[in-house]
XYZ file of C-alpha atoms in Angstrom:
377
model
C 0.197 -0.013 0.052
C 0.789 3.677 -0.389
C 0.545 5.849 2.578
C 0.013 9.598 2.098
C 2.498 11.827 3.558
C -0.109 14.630 3.940
C -3.139 12.702 5.477
C -1.658 9.128 6.391
C -4.481 7.635 4.234
C -3.648 4.128 3.120
C -4.144 3.937 -0.646
C -3.622 0.734 -3.116
C -0.324 0.024 -4.536
C -1.691 1.064 -8.064
C -2.976 4.415 -6.865
C -1.019 7.710 -8.078
C -2.864 10.121 -6.091
C -4.441 9.811 -2.581
C -8.065 8.797 -2.417
C -8.751 10.791 0.502
C -7.058 14.324 -0.058
C -5.636 13.895 -3.688
C -2.120 14.575 -2.994
C 0.108 12.991 -5.421
C 2.055 9.595 -4.232
C 5.055 8.097 -5.019
C 6.716 4.928 -4.461
C 7.968 3.856 -1.133
C 11.691 4.066 -0.417
C 13.975 0.970 -0.625
C 16.257 2.294 2.392
C 15.655 3.916 5.595
C 16.488 7.484 5.635
C 17.767 7.387 9.031
C 19.929 4.402 9.291
C 20.156 3.355 5.726
C 18.940 -0.229 5.996
C 17.637 -1.737 2.876
C 13.815 -2.357 3.530
C 11.539 -5.069 2.030
C 8.145 -4.561 1.312
C 6.140 -1.481 2.580
C 6.877 -1.214 6.273
C 5.416 1.874 8.070
C 8.389 1.675 10.521
C 12.085 0.720 9.913
C 12.537 -2.757 11.610
C 16.355 -1.362 12.404
C 15.834 1.818 14.247
C 11.982 2.415 14.136
C 11.982 5.483 12.202
C 8.631 6.191 10.418
C 9.150 5.354 6.922
C 7.231 8.042 4.347
C 6.842 7.311 0.762
C 9.689 9.040 -1.020
C 11.029 7.989 -4.001
C 14.476 8.900 -3.696
C 17.113 7.513 -1.099
C 19.369 9.935 1.122
C 22.238 7.807 2.320
C 22.930 8.501 5.974
C 25.526 11.532 6.370
C 26.669 13.829 9.210
C 24.289 15.900 10.839
C 25.745 19.054 9.300
C 26.858 17.740 5.893
C 25.048 18.261 2.685
C 23.592 15.240 1.344
C 24.255 13.804 -1.862
C 20.698 12.371 -3.146
C 21.067 8.854 -4.921
C 18.377 7.488 -6.928
C 18.069 3.952 -6.698
C 15.103 3.170 -8.937
C 16.475 2.502 -12.593
C 14.011 -0.231 -13.422
C 12.380 1.863 -16.040
C 14.934 2.701 -18.614
C 12.428 3.326 -21.285
C 12.236 6.920 -19.912
C 15.455 7.694 -21.759
C 14.257 11.018 -23.499
C 13.904 10.317 -27.496
C 15.256 12.628 -29.986
C 12.789 14.504 -31.882
C 15.058 16.148 -34.457
C 14.871 15.996 -38.306
C 15.074 12.494 -39.294
C 17.893 13.045 -41.914
C 19.008 8.995 -42.322
C 22.600 8.850 -43.440
C 23.826 5.670 -41.523
C 23.334 3.248 -38.856
C 24.027 5.671 -36.229
C 21.338 8.013 -37.218
C 18.863 4.890 -37.129
C 19.852 4.052 -33.803
C 19.936 7.669 -32.390
C 16.328 8.370 -33.840
C 14.852 4.853 -32.323
C 13.861 3.757 -35.884
C 13.979 0.015 -35.642
C 13.133 -0.487 -39.194
C 15.597 1.627 -40.790
C 18.285 -0.231 -38.648
C 17.007 -3.571 -39.960
C 16.981 -2.316 -43.318
C 20.637 -1.273 -42.998
C 21.727 -4.772 -41.208
C 19.990 -6.566 -43.957
C 21.674 -4.807 -46.720
C 25.107 -5.708 -45.265
C 26.141 -2.109 -44.960
C 26.622 -2.480 -41.191
C 28.273 -5.536 -39.898
C 29.219 -4.007 -36.374
C 26.896 -1.560 -34.719
C 27.950 -2.146 -31.012
C 30.128 1.063 -31.315
C 26.642 2.701 -31.440
C 25.311 1.300 -28.019
C 25.621 4.510 -26.149
C 23.409 6.149 -28.214
C 20.503 4.063 -27.752
C 17.681 5.821 -26.400
C 15.185 3.616 -25.612
C 15.138 -0.396 -24.726
C 13.183 -1.523 -27.509
C 15.838 -0.553 -29.824
C 18.668 -2.044 -27.579
C 16.669 -5.312 -27.492
C 16.185 -5.349 -31.194
C 19.926 -4.519 -31.845
C 20.776 -7.540 -29.257
C 18.325 -10.202 -30.593
C 18.597 -9.448 -34.599
C 22.361 -9.283 -35.172
C 25.870 -9.679 -33.740
C 27.254 -7.195 -30.960
C 30.843 -7.021 -31.043
C 31.376 -7.430 -27.156
C 35.130 -7.010 -27.092
C 37.773 -5.748 -29.545
C 41.387 -5.811 -29.455
C 41.554 -2.276 -27.522
C 38.273 -2.132 -25.553
C 35.057 -3.642 -24.432
C 31.581 -2.613 -24.896
C 30.786 -1.866 -21.406
C 34.138 0.255 -21.143
C 32.824 2.243 -23.862
C 29.621 2.893 -22.419
C 31.177 4.286 -19.018
C 33.463 6.566 -21.188
C 30.610 8.026 -22.893
C 28.628 7.990 -19.699
C 31.563 10.153 -18.196
C 31.824 12.319 -20.835
C 28.147 13.500 -21.059
C 27.768 13.849 -17.339
C 31.065 16.285 -17.258
C 29.821 18.023 -20.378
C 26.421 18.912 -19.003
C 27.524 19.836 -15.387
C 30.126 22.360 -16.992
C 27.358 23.821 -19.140
C 23.628 22.538 -18.574
C 22.874 24.524 -22.181
C 25.568 22.352 -23.788
C 23.904 20.983 -27.352
C 23.917 17.189 -27.105
C 21.340 16.864 -30.070
C 24.576 16.592 -32.584
C 24.808 13.117 -31.268
C 21.275 12.370 -30.843
C 20.678 13.084 -27.232
C 18.156 15.966 -25.374
C 19.028 16.058 -21.749
C 17.023 18.174 -19.616
C 18.516 17.330 -16.439
C 21.338 15.013 -14.963
C 18.735 12.453 -14.060
C 18.024 12.113 -18.035
C 21.740 11.192 -18.217
C 21.808 8.573 -15.509
C 18.484 6.976 -16.535
C 20.080 6.536 -20.125
C 23.360 4.890 -19.152
C 22.281 3.016 -16.185
C 19.362 1.367 -18.393
C 21.980 0.382 -20.966
C 24.351 -1.203 -18.388
C 21.552 -2.818 -16.615
C 20.496 -4.392 -19.964
C 24.141 -5.496 -20.661
C 24.506 -7.134 -17.074
C 21.552 -8.844 -17.631
C 22.280 -10.165 -20.973
C 25.985 -10.919 -20.848
C 28.289 -9.198 -18.866
C 29.084 -10.099 -14.810
C 29.309 -7.340 -12.407
C 32.709 -8.674 -11.294
C 34.111 -9.365 -14.637
C 37.385 -8.098 -15.514
C 37.161 -5.349 -18.408
C 39.777 -3.303 -19.813
C 42.864 -2.027 -18.096
C 42.199 -4.901 -15.410
C 39.336 -3.121 -13.925
C 35.820 -4.159 -12.636
C 32.824 -2.062 -13.983
C 32.848 -0.800 -10.048
C 36.515 0.332 -10.272
C 35.678 1.864 -13.734
C 32.778 3.550 -12.165
C 35.176 5.110 -9.171
C 37.863 6.011 -11.747
C 35.186 8.083 -13.919
C 33.449 9.762 -10.925
C 30.193 8.145 -11.386
C 29.113 7.918 -8.035
C 25.426 7.181 -8.822
C 26.696 4.072 -10.873
C 28.861 2.874 -8.094
C 26.088 2.775 -5.539
C 23.629 1.371 -8.116
C 26.211 -1.505 -8.523
C 26.403 -2.308 -5.093
C 23.076 -2.000 -3.957
C 21.027 -3.723 -7.112
C 24.101 -6.038 -8.278
C 25.851 -6.612 -4.972
C 29.232 -5.537 -6.412
C 31.839 -6.406 -3.862
C 33.492 -3.227 -2.517
C 36.742 -5.375 -1.629
C 37.015 -7.331 -5.002
C 40.244 -6.590 -7.015
C 41.024 -8.748 -10.199
C 43.853 -10.851 -9.866
C 46.822 -10.125 -12.364
C 49.817 -12.503 -13.150
C 53.018 -10.719 -12.331
C 52.560 -10.779 -8.579
C 51.106 -7.258 -8.290
C 47.762 -6.108 -6.671
C 45.786 -3.633 -8.111
C 44.410 -0.795 -6.024
C 41.018 -1.493 -4.452
C 38.000 0.696 -4.892
C 38.580 2.492 -1.715
C 42.042 3.503 -2.769
C 40.614 4.807 -6.009
C 38.053 6.839 -4.247
C 40.542 7.992 -2.132
C 42.917 9.310 -4.903
C 40.412 11.091 -6.559
C 41.178 14.996 -7.203
C 37.732 16.909 -7.464
C 37.436 20.304 -9.295
C 34.082 21.388 -8.695
C 31.629 21.522 -5.510
C 29.604 18.574 -6.952
C 32.527 16.262 -7.303
C 33.609 17.097 -3.426
C 30.402 16.262 -2.214
C 30.274 13.026 -3.966
C 33.735 11.768 -3.224
C 33.063 12.658 0.682
C 29.704 10.331 0.164
C 31.552 7.757 -1.805
C 34.329 7.052 0.756
C 31.852 7.022 3.676
C 29.583 4.719 1.717
C 32.500 2.138 0.535
C 33.483 2.023 4.301
C 29.881 1.680 5.693
C 29.797 -1.205 3.179
C 32.764 -2.944 4.749
C 35.850 -1.747 2.245
C 39.196 -2.628 3.846
C 40.555 0.574 5.195
C 44.122 -1.233 5.399
C 44.195 -3.092 2.093
C 47.441 -2.861 0.630
C 48.215 -2.929 -3.149
C 51.492 -3.718 -4.774
C 53.012 -2.191 -7.811
C 56.252 -1.970 -9.457
C 58.108 1.158 -9.605
C 60.195 1.819 -13.009
C 63.127 0.816 -11.066
C 61.717 -2.639 -10.432
C 61.164 -2.006 -6.780
C 57.836 -2.844 -5.099
C 55.936 -0.090 -3.486
C 52.853 -0.666 -1.315
C 49.789 1.726 -1.102
C 46.844 1.581 1.301
C 43.970 4.075 1.329
C 45.681 6.035 3.844
C 48.782 6.086 1.959
C 47.037 7.546 -1.131
C 45.591 10.248 0.409
C 48.708 11.453 1.940
C 50.461 11.158 -1.599
C 47.786 13.426 -3.027
C 48.308 15.907 -0.406
C 51.930 16.068 -1.203
C 51.212 16.258 -4.928
C 48.877 19.192 -4.439
C 51.499 20.802 -2.215
C 53.816 20.837 -4.970
C 51.439 20.895 -7.974
C 50.919 24.002 -10.223
C 48.405 22.023 -12.295
C 45.585 23.449 -10.033
C 44.215 26.919 -8.930
C 44.843 27.810 -5.239
C 41.312 27.467 -4.143
C 41.001 23.923 -5.994
C 44.339 22.821 -4.151
C 42.970 24.251 -0.862
C 39.577 22.534 -1.104
C 41.340 19.312 -1.969
C 43.633 19.439 0.942
C 40.785 20.298 3.426
C 38.944 17.216 1.898
C 41.860 14.901 2.079
C 42.145 15.921 5.710
C 38.706 14.913 6.318
C 39.100 11.416 4.494
C 42.137 11.135 6.642
C 40.325 11.630 9.930
C 37.643 9.093 8.196
C 39.753 6.483 7.665
C 41.423 6.875 11.249
C 38.208 6.626 12.904
C 37.640 3.426 11.159
C 40.940 1.943 12.374
C 43.174 2.679 9.404
C 46.750 2.367 10.629
C 49.735 4.833 8.989
C 52.723 2.800 7.489
C 56.075 3.518 7.528
C 55.796 4.634 3.842
C 52.834 7.218 5.504
C 55.339 8.711 7.762
C 57.861 9.350 5.243
C 55.518 11.010 3.333
C 54.572 13.288 5.818
C 57.790 14.158 6.681
C 58.259 15.528 3.048
C 55.258 17.987 3.523
C 56.688 21.631 2.942
C 54.070 23.112 5.138
C 54.680 22.839 8.903
C 51.096 23.459 9.908
C 49.879 20.751 7.588
C 52.423 18.317 8.769
C 51.002 19.158 12.543
C 47.422 18.693 11.423
C 48.134 15.240 9.626
C 50.399 14.165 12.917
C 47.684 14.954 15.250
C 44.809 13.377 12.843
C 46.882 10.106 12.676
C 47.877 9.999 16.416
C 51.830 10.389 15.648
C 54.448 11.940 17.654
C 56.518 14.810 16.788
C 59.505 12.589 16.819
C 58.029 10.298 14.286
C 57.434 12.852 11.659
C 60.605 14.931 12.494
């Protein structure tokens, strides 16, 4: 049933408006807004903390009381809501047929033999019917010598999102898209990713550059995708693909800690992502292993990666001063978060702190990590 937030009347699950007062109804939440536990059914109160459950369509993960929330929508079941392109249908090739969603034209081109590999156009699909047709009628090139289909979708997803955030008036119609909000972008690409996971790919599959889909999501600042993969597909926050040469790749948490945001949206999302991964059981002391150019082994933990980034920012000229300052402040926040969750500084961490050029920064980090002056002198 759907409970009206205004008058508390109990309505049928199929009701769109309250039968008692006419208020518009929306779906029940999948997670408790207070403690974040995943809910089943339509409980009136959270079985974990007793919080009253209202009918809201978006999930707000648990954050600090005075921290700006990052809203994450988890219901991407209906990916036929992708906004279709309504421009002039001046057909020239398969891309146009796909961008315009014209199945008959796509079928004609495939039957003519003019198009034998249309998987490169998948990220331009606008509705599920076209995607299903392409999958069933022909032959997807899921992998090529340089990349895989999921990775290509990820790169396009990240590119569209970044372009939109820089300029909401950006004209995407040149490649068939019409976005009126960020949700349009998320709905489109999460729909495509959901389809590919259902049809072929495994959420833990090793993709290009030895990364999983979750690692690629984090590497490309796609926080909503990371959240979706963990909540809906049970992606393992600690899974790292094995490689043959004895090295151990960086974990999702290390990748998240290493990010260098350049705008306020990414700052909020990074803070949320690190907290969220730790809450989901990410190993704060996981140690990656890599070979440096001289052949020596280098070890990195989440805490090490944050300190390395602070050291890099101190000497970097690639960022404006306000971006550097914000990133350093954000790194101090992440350091404190890691320490609160029992992350331990290594000898490598202490050596990195010793190299900080700012005495004040060195003192702040020393205190956060519970180190003595003698250790970092």
